[in-house]
Short mmCIF file of N, CA and C in Angstrom, two decimals:
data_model
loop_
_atom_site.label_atom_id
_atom_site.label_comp_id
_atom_site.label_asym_id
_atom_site.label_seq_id
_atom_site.Cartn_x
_atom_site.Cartn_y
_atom_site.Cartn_z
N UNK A 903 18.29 43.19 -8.41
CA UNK A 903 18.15 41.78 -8.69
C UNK A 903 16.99 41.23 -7.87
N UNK A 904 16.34 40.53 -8.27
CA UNK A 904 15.23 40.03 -7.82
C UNK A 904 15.51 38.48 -6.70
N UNK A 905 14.78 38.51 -5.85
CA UNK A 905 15.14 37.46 -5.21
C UNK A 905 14.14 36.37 -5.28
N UNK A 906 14.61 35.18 -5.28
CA UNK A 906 13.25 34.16 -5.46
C UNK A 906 13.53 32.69 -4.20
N UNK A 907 12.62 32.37 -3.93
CA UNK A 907 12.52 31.07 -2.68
C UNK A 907 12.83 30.18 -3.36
N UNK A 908 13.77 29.58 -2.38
CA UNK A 908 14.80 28.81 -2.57
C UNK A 908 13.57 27.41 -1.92
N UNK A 909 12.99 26.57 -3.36
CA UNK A 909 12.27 25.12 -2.90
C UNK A 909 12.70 24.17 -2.63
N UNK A 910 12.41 23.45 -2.04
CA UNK A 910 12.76 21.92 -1.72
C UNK A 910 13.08 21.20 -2.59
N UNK A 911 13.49 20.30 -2.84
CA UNK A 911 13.68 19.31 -4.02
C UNK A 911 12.85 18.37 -3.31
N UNK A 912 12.27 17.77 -4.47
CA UNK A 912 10.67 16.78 -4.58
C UNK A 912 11.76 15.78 -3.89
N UNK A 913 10.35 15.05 -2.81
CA UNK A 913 11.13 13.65 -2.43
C UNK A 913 10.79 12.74 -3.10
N UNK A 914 12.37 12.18 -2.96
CA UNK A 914 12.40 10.69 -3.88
C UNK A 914 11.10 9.80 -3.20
N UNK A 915 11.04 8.91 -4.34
CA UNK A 915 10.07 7.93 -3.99
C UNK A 915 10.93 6.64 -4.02
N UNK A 916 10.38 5.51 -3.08
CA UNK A 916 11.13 4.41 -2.53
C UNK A 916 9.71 3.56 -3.01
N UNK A 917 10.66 2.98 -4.56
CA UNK A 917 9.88 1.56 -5.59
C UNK A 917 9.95 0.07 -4.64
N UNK A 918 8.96 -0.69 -4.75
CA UNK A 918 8.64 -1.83 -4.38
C UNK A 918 8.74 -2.64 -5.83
N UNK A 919 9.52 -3.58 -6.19
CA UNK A 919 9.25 -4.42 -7.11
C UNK A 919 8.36 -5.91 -6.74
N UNK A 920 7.87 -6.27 -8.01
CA UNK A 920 6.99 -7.60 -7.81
C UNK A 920 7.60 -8.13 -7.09
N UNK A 921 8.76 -8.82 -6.99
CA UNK A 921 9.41 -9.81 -5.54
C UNK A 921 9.46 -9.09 -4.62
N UNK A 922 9.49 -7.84 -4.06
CA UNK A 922 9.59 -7.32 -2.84
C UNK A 922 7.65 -7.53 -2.43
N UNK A 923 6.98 -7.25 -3.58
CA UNK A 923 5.83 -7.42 -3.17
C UNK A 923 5.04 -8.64 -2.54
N UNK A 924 5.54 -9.49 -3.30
CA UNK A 924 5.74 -11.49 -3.20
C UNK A 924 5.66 -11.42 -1.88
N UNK A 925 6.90 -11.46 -1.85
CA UNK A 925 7.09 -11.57 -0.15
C UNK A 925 6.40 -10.58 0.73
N UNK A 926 6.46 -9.51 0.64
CA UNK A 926 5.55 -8.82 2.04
C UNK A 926 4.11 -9.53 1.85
N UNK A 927 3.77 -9.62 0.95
CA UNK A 927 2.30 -9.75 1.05
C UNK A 927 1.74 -11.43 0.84
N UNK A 928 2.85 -12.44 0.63
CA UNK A 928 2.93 -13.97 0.53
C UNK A 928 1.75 -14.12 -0.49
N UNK A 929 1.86 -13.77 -1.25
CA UNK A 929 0.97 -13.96 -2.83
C UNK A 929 2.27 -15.02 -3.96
N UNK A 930 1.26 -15.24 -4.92
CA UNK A 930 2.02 -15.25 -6.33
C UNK A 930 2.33 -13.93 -6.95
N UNK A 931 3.44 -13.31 -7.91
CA UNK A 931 3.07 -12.67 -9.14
C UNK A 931 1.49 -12.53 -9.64
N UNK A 932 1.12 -13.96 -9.77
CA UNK A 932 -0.12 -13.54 -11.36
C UNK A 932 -1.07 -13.19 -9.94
N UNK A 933 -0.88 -13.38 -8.63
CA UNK A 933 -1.80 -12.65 -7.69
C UNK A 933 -1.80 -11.25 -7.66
N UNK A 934 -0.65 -10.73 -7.49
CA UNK A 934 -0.49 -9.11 -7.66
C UNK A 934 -0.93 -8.28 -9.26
N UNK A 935 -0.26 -9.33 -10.50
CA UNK A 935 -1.14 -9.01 -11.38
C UNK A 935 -2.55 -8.54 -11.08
N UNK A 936 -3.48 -9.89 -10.60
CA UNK A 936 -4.96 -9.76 -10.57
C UNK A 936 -5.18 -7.95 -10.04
N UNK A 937 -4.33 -8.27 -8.76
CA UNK A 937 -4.82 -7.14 -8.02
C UNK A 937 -4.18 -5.72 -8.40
N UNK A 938 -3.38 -5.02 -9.35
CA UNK A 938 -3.28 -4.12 -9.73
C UNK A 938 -4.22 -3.80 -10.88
N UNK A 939 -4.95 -5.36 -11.82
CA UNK A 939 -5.32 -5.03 -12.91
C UNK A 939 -7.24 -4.22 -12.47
N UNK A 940 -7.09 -4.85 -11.37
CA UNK A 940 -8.60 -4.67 -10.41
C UNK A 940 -8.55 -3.25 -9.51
N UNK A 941 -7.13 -2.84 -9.79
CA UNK A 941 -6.82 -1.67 -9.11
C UNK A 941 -6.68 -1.49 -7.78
N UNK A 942 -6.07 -2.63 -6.84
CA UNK A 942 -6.50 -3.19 -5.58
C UNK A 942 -5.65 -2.30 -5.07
N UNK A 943 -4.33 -2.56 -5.92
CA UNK A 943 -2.74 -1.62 -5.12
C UNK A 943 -2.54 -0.88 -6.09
N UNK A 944 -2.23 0.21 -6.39
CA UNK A 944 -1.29 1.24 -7.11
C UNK A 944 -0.14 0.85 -7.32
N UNK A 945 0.22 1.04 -8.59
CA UNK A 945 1.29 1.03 -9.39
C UNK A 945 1.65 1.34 -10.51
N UNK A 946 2.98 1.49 -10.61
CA UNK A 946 3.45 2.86 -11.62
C UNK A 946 4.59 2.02 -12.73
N UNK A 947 4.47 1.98 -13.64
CA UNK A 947 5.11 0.87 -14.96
C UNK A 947 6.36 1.99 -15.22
N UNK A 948 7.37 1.48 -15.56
CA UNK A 948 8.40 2.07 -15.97
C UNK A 948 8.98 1.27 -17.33
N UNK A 949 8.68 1.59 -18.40
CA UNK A 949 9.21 0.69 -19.31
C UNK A 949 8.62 -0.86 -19.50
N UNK A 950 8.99 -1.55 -19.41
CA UNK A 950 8.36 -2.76 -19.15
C UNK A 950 8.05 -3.52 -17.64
N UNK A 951 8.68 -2.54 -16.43
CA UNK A 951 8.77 -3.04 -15.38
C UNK A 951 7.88 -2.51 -14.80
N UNK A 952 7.22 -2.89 -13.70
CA UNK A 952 5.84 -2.59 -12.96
C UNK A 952 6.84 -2.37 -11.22
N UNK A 953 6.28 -1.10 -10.65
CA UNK A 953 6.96 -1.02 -9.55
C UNK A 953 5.55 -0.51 -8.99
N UNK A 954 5.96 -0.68 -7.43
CA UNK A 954 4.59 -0.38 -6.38
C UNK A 954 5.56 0.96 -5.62
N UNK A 955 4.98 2.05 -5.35
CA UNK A 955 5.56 3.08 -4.48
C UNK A 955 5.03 2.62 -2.94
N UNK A 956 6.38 2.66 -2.27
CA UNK A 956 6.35 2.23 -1.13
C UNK A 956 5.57 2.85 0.57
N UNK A 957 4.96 3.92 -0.36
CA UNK A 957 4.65 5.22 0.90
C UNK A 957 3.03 4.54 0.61
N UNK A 958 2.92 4.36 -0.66
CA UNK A 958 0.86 4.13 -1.15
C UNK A 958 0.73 2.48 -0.41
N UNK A 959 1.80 1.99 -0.33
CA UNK A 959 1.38 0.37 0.41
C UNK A 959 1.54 0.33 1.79
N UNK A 960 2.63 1.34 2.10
CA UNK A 960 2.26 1.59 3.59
C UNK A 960 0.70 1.80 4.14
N UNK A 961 0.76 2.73 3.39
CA UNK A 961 -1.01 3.14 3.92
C UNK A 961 -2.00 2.55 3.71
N UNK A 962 -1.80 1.86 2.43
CA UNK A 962 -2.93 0.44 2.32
C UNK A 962 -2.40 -0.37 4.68
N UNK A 963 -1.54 -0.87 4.37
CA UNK A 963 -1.15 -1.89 5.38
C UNK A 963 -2.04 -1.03 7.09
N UNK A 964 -1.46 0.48 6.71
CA UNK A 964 -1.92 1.09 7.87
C UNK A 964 -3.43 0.76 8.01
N UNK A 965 -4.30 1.32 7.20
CA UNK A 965 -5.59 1.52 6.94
C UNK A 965 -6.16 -0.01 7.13
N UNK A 966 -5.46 -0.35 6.82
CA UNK A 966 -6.30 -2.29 6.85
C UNK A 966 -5.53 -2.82 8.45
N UNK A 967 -4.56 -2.35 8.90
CA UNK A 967 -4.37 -2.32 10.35
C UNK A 967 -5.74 -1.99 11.23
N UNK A 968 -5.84 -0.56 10.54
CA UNK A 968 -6.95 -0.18 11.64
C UNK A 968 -8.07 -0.61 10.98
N UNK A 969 -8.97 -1.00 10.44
CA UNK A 969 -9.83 -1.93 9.88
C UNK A 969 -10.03 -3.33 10.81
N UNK A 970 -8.59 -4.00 10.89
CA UNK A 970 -8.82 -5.18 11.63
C UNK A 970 -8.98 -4.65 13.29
N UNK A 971 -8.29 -3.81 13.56
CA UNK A 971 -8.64 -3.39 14.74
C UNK A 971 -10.18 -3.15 15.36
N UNK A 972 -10.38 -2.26 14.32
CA UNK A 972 -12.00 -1.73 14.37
C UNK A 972 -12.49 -2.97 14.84
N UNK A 973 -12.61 -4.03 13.59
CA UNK A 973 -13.45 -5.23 13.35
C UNK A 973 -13.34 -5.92 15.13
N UNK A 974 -12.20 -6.19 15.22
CA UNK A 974 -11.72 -6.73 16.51
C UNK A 974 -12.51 -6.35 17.68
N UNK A 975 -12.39 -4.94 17.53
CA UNK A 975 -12.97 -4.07 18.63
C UNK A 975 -14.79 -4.50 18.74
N UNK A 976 -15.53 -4.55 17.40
CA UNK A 976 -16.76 -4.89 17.16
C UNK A 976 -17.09 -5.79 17.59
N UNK A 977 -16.19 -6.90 17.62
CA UNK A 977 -16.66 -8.52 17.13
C UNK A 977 -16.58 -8.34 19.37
N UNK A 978 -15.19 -8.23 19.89
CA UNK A 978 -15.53 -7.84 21.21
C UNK A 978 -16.49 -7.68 22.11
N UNK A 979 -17.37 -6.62 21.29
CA UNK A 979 -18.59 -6.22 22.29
C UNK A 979 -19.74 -6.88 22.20
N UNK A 980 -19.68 -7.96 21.49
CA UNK A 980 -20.72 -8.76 20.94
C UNK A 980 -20.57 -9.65 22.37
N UNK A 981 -21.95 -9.89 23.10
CA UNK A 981 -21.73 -10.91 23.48
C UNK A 981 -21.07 -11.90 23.37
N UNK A 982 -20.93 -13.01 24.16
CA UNK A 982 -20.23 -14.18 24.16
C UNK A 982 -21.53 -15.35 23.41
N UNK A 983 -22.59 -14.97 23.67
CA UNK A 983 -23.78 -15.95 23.82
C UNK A 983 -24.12 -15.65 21.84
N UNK A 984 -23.50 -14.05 21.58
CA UNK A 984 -24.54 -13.95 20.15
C UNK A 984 -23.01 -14.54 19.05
N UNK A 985 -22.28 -14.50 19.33
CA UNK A 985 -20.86 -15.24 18.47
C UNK A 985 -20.77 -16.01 17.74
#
């Protein structure tokens, strides 16, 4: 008998709906519209319902964390006099 590796089962993914989005991000709806139709955030339609995967907005949030950081860090070394 042949033996075969025993895989993981795929991890679930954890959906963001438009009101969960509302609120984290203090927009309208037809705001998140704009910005999926512009491709701003990722998102995945199920039938008629539009859901955001919660791991791809983390990393937006991370990435624009360190962005403002950066910026922060920049704007910092700037003199006081060139501001």
């Amino acid at each position: 008998m042949k033996r075969t590796k025993n895989h993981k089962a795929p991890k679930t993914l954890e959906l963001l709906t438009t009101a969960d989005m509302v609120q984290l991000f203090q927009v309208t709806p037809s705001c998140l519209y704009r910005w999926r139709r512009r491709q701003i955030l990722p998102s995945v339609k199920v039938g008629y319902s539009v859901y955001f995967i919660k791991e791809d907005i983390e990393t937006i949030l991370k990435h624009k964390s360190k962005l403002s950081m950066q910026r922060k860090e920049d704007l910092d070394a700037i003199p006081d006099s060139k501001k």
